[in-house]
């Protein structure tokens, strides 16, 4: 199997992990739509939400709430969060492994969000984004403690 999230969970690929529990990893998206864009990734390979073991599926929303509260605490500019699961390829799921996006939203950020949707996979400003991810990871780890 060649799954990027399984490789991250197995420690074979690097990631900006901000939290880990028995079922999930919480990490920063390396192609963020907005600053502090997080992913809650199932530790075990589960392509779709229905493939998650029931105990993990039940824990997902509680963890999403906890991580969302940490996003609000870490940045007073965060005034809302988009919670998004793309469940299957037709739903725009790029990696066939269950993951929940938490996309922090700030006042007036719609134009920047639309621009990132169009350009997120281009190598524009990668060094700047990587430096920002380092800072965000540390801030979010603290907020989740």
CSV table of N, CA and C in Angstrom, one decimal:
chain,number,residue,atom,x,y,z
A,1,UNK,N,0.8,-1.2,0.0
A,1,UNK,CA,0.0,0.0,0.0
A,1,UNK,C,0.9,1.2,0.0
A,2,UNK,N,0.5,2.2,-0.8
A,2,UNK,CA,1.3,3.4,-0.9
A,2,UNK,C,0.4,4.6,-0.4
A,3,UNK,N,0.2,4.7,0.9
A,3,UNK,CA,-0.7,5.8,1.5
A,3,UNK,C,0.2,6.7,2.3
A,4,UNK,N,0.1,8.0,1.9
A,4,UNK,CA,0.9,9.0,2.6
A,4,UNK,C,0.5,9.1,4.1
A,5,UNK,N,-0.8,9.0,4.4
A,5,UNK,CA,-1.1,9.1,5.8
A,5,UNK,C,-0.7,7.9,6.6
A,6,UNK,N,-0.7,6.7,6.0
A,6,UNK,CA,-0.2,5.5,6.7
A,6,UNK,C,1.3,5.6,7.0
A,7,UNK,N,2.0,6.2,6.0
A,7,UNK,CA,3.4,6.4,6.1
A,7,UNK,C,3.7,7.4,7.2
A,8,UNK,N,2.9,8.4,7.4
A,8,UNK,CA,3.1,9.4,8.5
A,8,UNK,C,2.8,8.7,9.8
A,9,UNK,N,1.7,8.0,9.9
A,9,UNK,CA,1.4,7.3,11.1
A,9,UNK,C,2.4,6.3,11.5
A,10,UNK,N,3.1,5.7,10.5
A,10,UNK,CA,4.2,4.7,10.8
A,10,UNK,C,5.5,5.4,11.1
A,11,UNK,N,5.6,6.7,11.0
A,11,UNK,CA,6.8,7.4,11.2
A,11,UNK,C,7.8,7.4,10.0
A,12,UNK,N,7.3,7.0,8.9
A,12,UNK,CA,8.1,6.9,7.7
A,12,UNK,C,8.2,8.2,6.9
A,13,UNK,N,7.3,9.1,7.1
A,13,UNK,CA,7.3,10.4,6.5
A,13,UNK,C,7.1,11.5,7.6
A,14,UNK,N,7.8,12.6,7.4
A,14,UNK,CA,7.6,13.7,8.4
A,14,UNK,C,6.3,14.4,8.3
A,15,UNK,N,5.9,15.0,9.4
A,15,UNK,CA,4.7,15.8,9.5
A,15,UNK,C,4.7,16.7,10.7
A,16,UNK,N,3.9,17.7,10.6
A,16,UNK,CA,3.8,18.7,11.8
A,16,UNK,C,2.7,18.2,12.6
A,17,UNK,N,3.0,17.1,13.4
A,17,UNK,CA,2.0,16.5,14.3
A,17,UNK,C,1.8,17.4,15.6
A,18,UNK,N,0.5,17.8,15.9
A,18,UNK,CA,0.3,18.6,17.0
A,18,UNK,C,-0.4,17.8,18.1
A,19,UNK,N,-0.9,16.6,17.8
A,19,UNK,CA,-1.6,15.8,18.8
A,19,UNK,C,-1.7,14.4,18.3
A,20,UNK,N,-1.7,13.4,19.2
A,20,UNK,CA,-1.9,12.0,18.8
A,20,UNK,C,-2.6,11.3,20.0
A,21,UNK,N,-3.5,10.4,19.6
A,21,UNK,CA,-4.2,9.6,20.6
A,21,UNK,C,-4.3,8.2,20.0
A,22,UNK,N,-5.0,7.3,20.6
A,22,UNK,CA,-5.0,5.9,20.1
A,22,UNK,C,-5.6,5.7,18.8
A,23,UNK,N,-6.5,6.6,18.3
A,23,UNK,CA,-7.2,6.5,17.0
A,23,UNK,C,-6.7,7.4,15.9
A,24,UNK,N,-6.2,8.6,16.3
A,24,UNK,CA,-6.0,9.7,15.4
A,24,UNK,C,-4.7,10.4,15.6
A,25,UNK,N,-4.2,11.0,14.5
A,25,UNK,CA,-3.1,12.0,14.5
A,25,UNK,C,-3.8,13.3,14.1
A,26,UNK,N,-3.3,14.4,14.7
A,26,UNK,CA,-3.8,15.8,14.3
A,26,UNK,C,-2.5,16.4,13.8
A,27,UNK,N,-2.6,16.9,12.5
A,27,UNK,CA,-1.4,17.5,11.9
A,27,UNK,C,-1.8,18.6,11.0
A,28,UNK,N,-0.8,19.5,10.8
A,28,UNK,CA,-1.0,20.6,9.9
A,28,UNK,C,-1.0,20.1,8.4
A,29,UNK,N,-1.9,20.6,7.7
A,29,UNK,CA,-2.0,20.3,6.2
A,29,UNK,C,-0.8,21.0,5.6
A,30,UNK,N,0.0,20.2,4.8
A,30,UNK,CA,1.2,20.8,4.2
A,30,UNK,C,0.8,21.7,3.0
A,31,UNK,N,-0.4,21.7,2.5
A,31,UNK,CA,-0.9,22.5,1.5
A,31,UNK,C,-2.1,23.3,2.0
A,32,UNK,N,-1.9,24.1,3.1
A,32,UNK,CA,-3.0,24.7,3.8
A,32,UNK,C,-3.8,25.7,3.0
A,33,UNK,N,-5.1,25.6,3.2
A,33,UNK,CA,-6.0,26.6,2.5
A,33,UNK,C,-6.0,27.9,3.3
A,34,UNK,N,-5.8,27.8,4.6
A,34,UNK,CA,-5.7,29.0,5.5
A,34,UNK,C,-4.7,28.7,6.5
A,35,UNK,N,-4.1,29.7,7.2
A,35,UNK,CA,-3.2,29.5,8.3
A,35,UNK,C,-3.8,28.6,9.3
A,36,UNK,N,-3.0,27.6,9.8
A,36,UNK,CA,-3.4,26.7,10.9
A,36,UNK,C,-4.4,25.7,10.4
A,37,UNK,N,-4.5,25.4,9.1
A,37,UNK,CA,-5.4,24.4,8.5
A,37,UNK,C,-4.9,23.0,9.1
A,38,UNK,N,-5.7,22.3,9.8
A,38,UNK,CA,-5.4,21.1,10.4
A,38,UNK,C,-6.1,19.9,9.8
A,39,UNK,N,-5.5,18.7,10.0
A,39,UNK,CA,-6.2,17.5,9.5
A,39,UNK,C,-6.2,16.5,10.8
A,40,UNK,N,-7.4,15.9,11.0
A,40,UNK,CA,-7.5,14.8,11.9
A,40,UNK,C,-7.5,13.6,11.0
A,41,UNK,N,-6.4,12.7,11.2
A,41,UNK,CA,-6.2,11.6,10.3
A,41,UNK,C,-6.3,10.3,11.1
A,42,UNK,N,-7.1,9.4,10.6
A,42,UNK,CA,-7.2,8.1,11.3
A,42,UNK,C,-5.8,7.4,11.2
A,43,UNK,N,-5.4,6.8,12.4
A,43,UNK,CA,-4.2,6.1,12.5
A,43,UNK,C,-4.2,4.8,11.6
A,44,UNK,N,-5.3,4.1,11.7
A,44,UNK,CA,-5.4,2.9,10.8
A,44,UNK,C,-5.9,3.2,9.5
A,45,UNK,N,-5.6,2.5,8.5
A,45,UNK,CA,-6.0,2.8,7.1
A,45,UNK,C,-7.5,2.6,7.0
A,46,UNK,N,-8.3,3.6,6.7
A,46,UNK,CA,-9.7,3.6,6.5
A,46,UNK,C,-10.0,4.6,5.4
A,47,UNK,N,-10.3,4.1,4.2
A,47,UNK,CA,-10.5,5.0,3.1
A,47,UNK,C,-11.7,6.0,3.3
A,48,UNK,N,-12.8,5.5,3.9
A,48,UNK,CA,-14.0,6.3,4.0
A,48,UNK,C,-14.4,6.3,5.5
A,49,UNK,N,-15.3,7.3,5.8
A,49,UNK,CA,-15.8,7.4,7.2
A,49,UNK,C,-16.4,6.1,7.6
A,50,UNK,N,-17.2,5.4,6.8
A,50,UNK,CA,-17.8,4.1,7.1
A,50,UNK,C,-16.8,3.0,7.4
A,51,UNK,N,-15.6,3.2,7.0
A,51,UNK,CA,-14.5,2.2,7.2
A,51,UNK,C,-13.9,2.3,8.6
A,52,UNK,N,-14.1,3.4,9.3
A,52,UNK,CA,-13.5,3.6,10.6
A,52,UNK,C,-14.2,2.6,11.6
A,53,UNK,N,-13.4,2.0,12.5
A,53,UNK,CA,-14.0,1.2,13.5
A,53,UNK,C,-15.0,2.1,14.3
A,54,UNK,N,-16.1,1.5,14.8
A,54,UNK,CA,-17.2,2.3,15.5
A,54,UNK,C,-16.6,3.2,16.6
A,55,UNK,N,-15.7,2.6,17.4
A,55,UNK,CA,-15.2,3.4,18.6
A,55,UNK,C,-14.4,4.6,18.1
A,56,UNK,N,-13.7,4.5,17.0
A,56,UNK,CA,-13.0,5.7,16.5
A,56,UNK,C,-13.9,6.7,15.9
A,57,UNK,N,-15.0,6.2,15.1
A,57,UNK,CA,-16.0,7.1,14.6
A,57,UNK,C,-16.6,7.9,15.6
A,58,UNK,N,-16.9,7.2,16.8
A,58,UNK,CA,-17.6,7.9,17.9
A,58,UNK,C,-16.7,8.9,18.5
A,59,UNK,N,-15.4,8.7,18.5
A,59,UNK,CA,-14.4,9.6,19.1
A,59,UNK,C,-14.1,10.8,18.2
A,60,UNK,N,-14.3,10.7,17.0
A,60,UNK,CA,-13.9,11.7,16.0
A,60,UNK,C,-14.5,13.1,16.3
A,61,UNK,N,-15.8,13.2,16.5
A,61,UNK,CA,-16.4,14.5,16.8
A,61,UNK,C,-15.9,15.1,18.0
A,62,UNK,N,-15.7,14.3,19.1
A,62,UNK,CA,-15.2,14.9,20.3
A,62,UNK,C,-13.8,15.5,20.1
A,63,UNK,N,-13.0,14.7,19.4
A,63,UNK,CA,-11.6,15.2,19.1
A,63,UNK,C,-11.7,16.5,18.3
A,64,UNK,N,-12.5,16.5,17.3
A,64,UNK,CA,-12.7,17.7,16.4
A,64,UNK,C,-13.1,18.9,17.2
A,65,UNK,N,-14.0,18.7,18.2
A,65,UNK,CA,-14.4,19.8,19.1
A,65,UNK,C,-13.2,20.3,19.9
A,66,UNK,N,-12.4,19.4,20.5
A,66,UNK,CA,-11.3,19.7,21.3
A,66,UNK,C,-10.2,20.5,20.4
A,67,UNK,N,-10.0,20.0,19.3
A,67,UNK,CA,-9.0,20.7,18.4
A,67,UNK,C,-9.5,22.0,17.9
A,68,UNK,N,-10.8,22.1,17.6
A,68,UNK,CA,-11.4,23.4,17.3
A,68,UNK,C,-11.3,24.4,18.4
A,69,UNK,N,-11.5,24.0,19.6
A,69,UNK,CA,-11.4,24.9,20.7
A,69,UNK,C,-9.9,25.4,20.9
A,70,UNK,N,-9.0,24.5,20.6
A,70,UNK,CA,-7.6,24.9,20.6
A,70,UNK,C,-7.3,25.9,19.5
A,71,UNK,N,-7.9,25.8,18.4
A,71,UNK,CA,-7.7,26.8,17.3
A,71,UNK,C,-8.2,28.1,17.7
A,72,UNK,N,-9.4,28.2,18.4
A,72,UNK,CA,-9.9,29.5,18.9
A,72,UNK,C,-9.0,30.1,19.9
A,73,UNK,N,-8.5,29.2,20.8
A,73,UNK,CA,-7.6,29.7,21.9
A,73,UNK,C,-6.3,30.2,21.4
A,74,UNK,N,-5.7,29.6,20.3
A,74,UNK,CA,-4.4,29.9,19.8
A,74,UNK,C,-4.4,31.2,19.0
A,75,UNK,N,-5.5,31.6,18.5
A,75,UNK,CA,-5.5,32.8,17.6
A,75,UNK,C,-6.9,33.5,17.8
A,76,UNK,N,-6.9,34.7,18.5
A,76,UNK,CA,-8.1,35.4,18.6
A,76,UNK,C,-8.8,35.9,17.3
A,77,UNK,N,-8.0,35.8,16.2
A,77,UNK,CA,-8.5,36.2,14.9
A,77,UNK,C,-9.4,35.1,14.3
A,78,UNK,N,-9.3,33.9,14.8
A,78,UNK,CA,-10.2,32.8,14.3
A,78,UNK,C,-11.6,33.0,14.9
A,79,UNK,N,-12.5,33.2,13.9
A,79,UNK,CA,-13.9,33.5,14.3
A,79,UNK,C,-14.8,32.4,13.9
A,80,UNK,N,-14.3,31.4,13.1
A,80,UNK,CA,-15.1,30.3,12.7
A,80,UNK,C,-14.2,29.2,12.1
A,81,UNK,N,-14.7,28.0,12.0
A,81,UNK,CA,-14.0,26.9,11.5
A,81,UNK,C,-14.8,26.1,10.5
A,82,UNK,N,-14.3,25.8,9.3
A,82,UNK,CA,-14.9,24.8,8.4
A,82,UNK,C,-14.4,23.4,8.8
A,83,UNK,N,-15.4,22.5,9.1
A,83,UNK,CA,-15.1,21.1,9.4
A,83,UNK,C,-15.5,20.4,8.1
A,84,UNK,N,-14.6,19.7,7.5
A,84,UNK,CA,-14.8,19.1,6.1
A,84,UNK,C,-14.2,17.7,6.0
A,85,UNK,N,-15.1,16.8,5.6
A,85,UNK,CA,-14.6,15.4,5.2
A,85,UNK,C,-15.0,15.3,3.8
A,86,UNK,N,-14.0,15.0,2.9
A,86,UNK,CA,-14.3,14.6,1.5
A,86,UNK,C,-14.3,13.1,1.5
A,87,UNK,N,-15.5,12.5,1.5
A,87,UNK,CA,-15.7,11.1,1.7
A,87,UNK,C,-15.8,10.4,0.3
A,88,UNK,N,-14.7,10.1,-0.3
A,88,UNK,CA,-14.6,9.4,-1.6
A,88,UNK,C,-14.1,10.2,-2.7
A,89,UNK,N,-13.6,9.6,-3.7
A,89,UNK,CA,-13.0,10.4,-4.8
A,89,UNK,C,-13.9,11.4,-5.5
A,90,UNK,N,-15.2,11.0,-5.6
A,90,UNK,CA,-16.1,11.9,-6.3
A,90,UNK,C,-16.4,13.1,-5.4
A,91,UNK,N,-16.1,13.0,-4.1
A,91,UNK,CA,-16.3,14.1,-3.2
A,91,UNK,C,-15.0,14.9,-3.1
A,92,UNK,N,-14.1,14.7,-4.0
A,92,UNK,CA,-12.8,15.5,-4.0
A,92,UNK,C,-11.8,15.0,-3.0
A,93,UNK,N,-11.9,13.7,-2.6
A,93,UNK,CA,-10.9,13.2,-1.6
A,93,UNK,C,-9.6,12.8,-2.4
A,94,UNK,N,-8.6,13.6,-2.1
A,94,UNK,CA,-7.3,13.4,-2.8
A,94,UNK,C,-6.5,12.2,-2.3
A,95,UNK,N,-6.5,12.0,-1.0
A,95,UNK,CA,-5.8,10.9,-0.4
A,95,UNK,C,-6.9,9.9,0.1
A,96,UNK,N,-6.9,8.7,-0.4
A,96,UNK,CA,-7.9,7.7,0.0
A,96,UNK,C,-7.7,7.1,1.4
A,97,UNK,N,-7.8,8.0,2.4
A,97,UNK,CA,-7.6,7.7,3.8
A,97,UNK,C,-8.3,8.7,4.6
A,98,UNK,N,-9.2,8.3,5.5
A,98,UNK,CA,-10.1,9.2,6.1
A,98,UNK,C,-9.4,10.3,6.9
A,99,UNK,N,-9.8,11.5,6.6
A,99,UNK,CA,-9.2,12.7,7.3
A,99,UNK,C,-10.2,13.8,7.3
A,100,UNK,N,-10.3,14.5,8.4
A,100,UNK,CA,-11.2,15.6,8.6
A,100,UNK,C,-10.4,16.9,8.6
A,101,UNK,N,-10.8,17.8,7.7
A,101,UNK,CA,-10.1,19.1,7.7
A,101,UNK,C,-10.7,20.1,8.7
A,102,UNK,N,-9.9,20.8,9.4
A,102,UNK,CA,-10.4,21.9,10.2
A,102,UNK,C,-9.7,23.2,9.6
A,103,UNK,N,-10.5,24.0,9.0
A,103,UNK,CA,-10.0,25.2,8.3
A,103,UNK,C,-10.4,26.4,9.1
A,104,UNK,N,-9.5,27.0,9.8
A,104,UNK,CA,-9.9,28.2,10.6
A,104,UNK,C,-10.2,29.4,9.6
A,105,UNK,N,-11.2,30.1,10.0
A,105,UNK,CA,-11.7,31.2,9.2
A,105,UNK,C,-11.6,32.5,10.0
A,106,UNK,N,-11.2,33.6,9.3
A,106,UNK,CA,-11.1,34.9,9.8
A,106,UNK,C,-11.9,35.9,9.0
A,107,UNK,N,-12.3,37.0,9.6
A,107,UNK,CA,-13.0,38.0,8.9
A,107,UNK,C,-12.3,38.4,7.6
A,108,UNK,N,-13.0,38.5,6.5
A,108,UNK,CA,-12.5,39.0,5.3
A,108,UNK,C,-11.5,38.0,4.6
A,109,UNK,N,-11.5,36.7,4.9
A,109,UNK,CA,-10.5,35.8,4.3
A,109,UNK,C,-11.0,35.1,3.0
A,110,UNK,N,-12.2,35.4,2.6
A,110,UNK,CA,-12.8,34.6,1.5
A,110,UNK,C,-12.0,34.7,0.2
A,111,UNK,N,-11.5,35.9,-0.2
A,111,UNK,CA,-10.7,36.0,-1.4
A,111,UNK,C,-9.4,35.2,-1.3
A,112,UNK,N,-8.7,35.3,-0.1
A,112,UNK,CA,-7.5,34.5,0.1
A,112,UNK,C,-7.8,33.0,0.0
A,113,UNK,N,-8.9,32.6,0.6
A,113,UNK,CA,-9.3,31.2,0.6
A,113,UNK,C,-9.5,30.7,-0.9
A,114,UNK,N,-10.2,31.5,-1.6
A,114,UNK,CA,-10.5,31.1,-3.0
A,114,UNK,C,-9.2,31.0,-3.8
A,115,UNK,N,-8.3,32.0,-3.6
A,115,UNK,CA,-7.0,31.9,-4.3
A,115,UNK,C,-6.2,30.7,-3.9
A,116,UNK,N,-6.2,30.3,-2.6
A,116,UNK,CA,-5.5,29.1,-2.2
A,116,UNK,C,-6.1,27.8,-2.8
A,117,UNK,N,-7.4,27.8,-2.9
A,117,UNK,CA,-8.1,26.7,-3.5
A,117,UNK,C,-7.5,26.4,-4.9
A,118,UNK,N,-7.3,27.5,-5.6
A,118,UNK,CA,-6.8,27.4,-7.0
A,118,UNK,C,-5.3,27.2,-7.1
A,119,UNK,N,-4.5,27.6,-6.1
A,119,UNK,CA,-3.0,27.5,-6.2
A,119,UNK,C,-2.4,26.6,-5.2
A,120,UNK,N,-3.1,26.0,-4.3
A,120,UNK,CA,-2.5,25.3,-3.1
A,120,UNK,C,-1.5,24.3,-3.5
A,121,UNK,N,-1.5,23.6,-4.6
A,121,UNK,CA,-0.6,22.6,-4.9
A,121,UNK,C,0.6,23.1,-5.8
A,122,UNK,N,0.6,24.4,-6.1
A,122,UNK,CA,1.8,24.9,-6.8
A,122,UNK,C,2.9,25.2,-5.8
A,123,UNK,N,4.1,25.3,-6.2
A,123,UNK,CA,5.3,25.5,-5.3
A,123,UNK,C,5.5,26.9,-5.0
A,124,UNK,N,4.4,27.7,-4.9
A,124,UNK,CA,4.5,29.2,-4.6
A,124,UNK,C,4.8,29.4,-3.1
A,125,UNK,N,5.9,30.0,-2.8
A,125,UNK,CA,6.1,30.4,-1.4
A,125,UNK,C,6.3,29.2,-0.4
A,126,UNK,N,6.8,28.1,-0.9
A,126,UNK,CA,6.9,26.9,0.0
A,126,UNK,C,7.8,27.1,1.2
A,127,UNK,N,8.9,27.9,1.1
A,127,UNK,CA,9.8,28.1,2.3
A,127,UNK,C,9.0,28.9,3.3
A,128,UNK,N,8.3,29.9,2.9
A,128,UNK,CA,7.5,30.8,3.8
A,128,UNK,C,6.4,29.9,4.5
A,129,UNK,N,5.8,29.1,3.7
A,129,UNK,CA,4.7,28.3,4.3
A,129,UNK,C,5.3,27.3,5.3
A,130,UNK,N,6.4,26.7,4.9
A,130,UNK,CA,7.1,25.7,5.9
A,130,UNK,C,7.5,26.4,7.2
A,131,UNK,N,8.0,27.6,7.1
A,131,UNK,CA,8.3,28.3,8.3
A,131,UNK,C,7.1,28.6,9.2
A,132,UNK,N,6.0,29.0,8.5
A,132,UNK,CA,4.8,29.3,9.2
A,132,UNK,C,4.2,28.0,9.8
A,133,UNK,N,4.3,26.8,9.2
A,133,UNK,CA,3.9,25.6,9.7
A,133,UNK,C,4.6,25.2,11.0
A,134,UNK,N,5.9,25.5,11.0
A,134,UNK,CA,6.7,25.2,12.2
A,134,UNK,C,6.2,26.1,13.4
A,135,UNK,N,5.9,27.3,13.2
A,135,UNK,CA,5.4,28.2,14.2
A,135,UNK,C,4.0,27.8,14.7
A,136,UNK,N,3.2,27.5,13.7
A,136,UNK,CA,1.8,27.1,14.1
A,136,UNK,C,1.8,25.8,14.8
A,137,UNK,N,2.6,24.8,14.5
A,137,UNK,CA,2.7,23.5,15.2
A,137,UNK,C,3.0,23.7,16.7
A,138,UNK,N,4.0,24.6,17.0
A,138,UNK,CA,4.3,24.8,18.4
A,138,UNK,C,3.2,25.5,19.1
A,139,UNK,N,2.6,26.5,18.5
A,139,UNK,CA,1.5,27.2,19.2
A,139,UNK,C,0.3,26.2,19.4
A,140,UNK,N,0.0,25.4,18.5
A,140,UNK,CA,-1.2,24.5,18.6
A,140,UNK,C,-0.9,23.4,19.6
A,141,UNK,N,0.3,22.9,19.6
A,141,UNK,CA,0.7,21.9,20.7
A,141,UNK,C,0.4,22.4,22.0
A,142,UNK,N,0.8,23.7,22.2
A,142,UNK,CA,0.6,24.3,23.6
A,142,UNK,C,-0.9,24.5,23.8
A,143,UNK,N,-1.6,24.9,22.8
A,143,UNK,CA,-3.1,25.1,23.0
A,143,UNK,C,-3.8,23.8,23.3
A,144,UNK,N,-3.3,22.7,22.9
A,144,UNK,CA,-4.0,21.4,23.1
A,144,UNK,C,-3.6,20.7,24.4
A,145,UNK,N,-2.7,21.3,25.1
A,145,UNK,CA,-2.3,20.7,26.4
A,145,UNK,C,-3.3,21.0,27.5
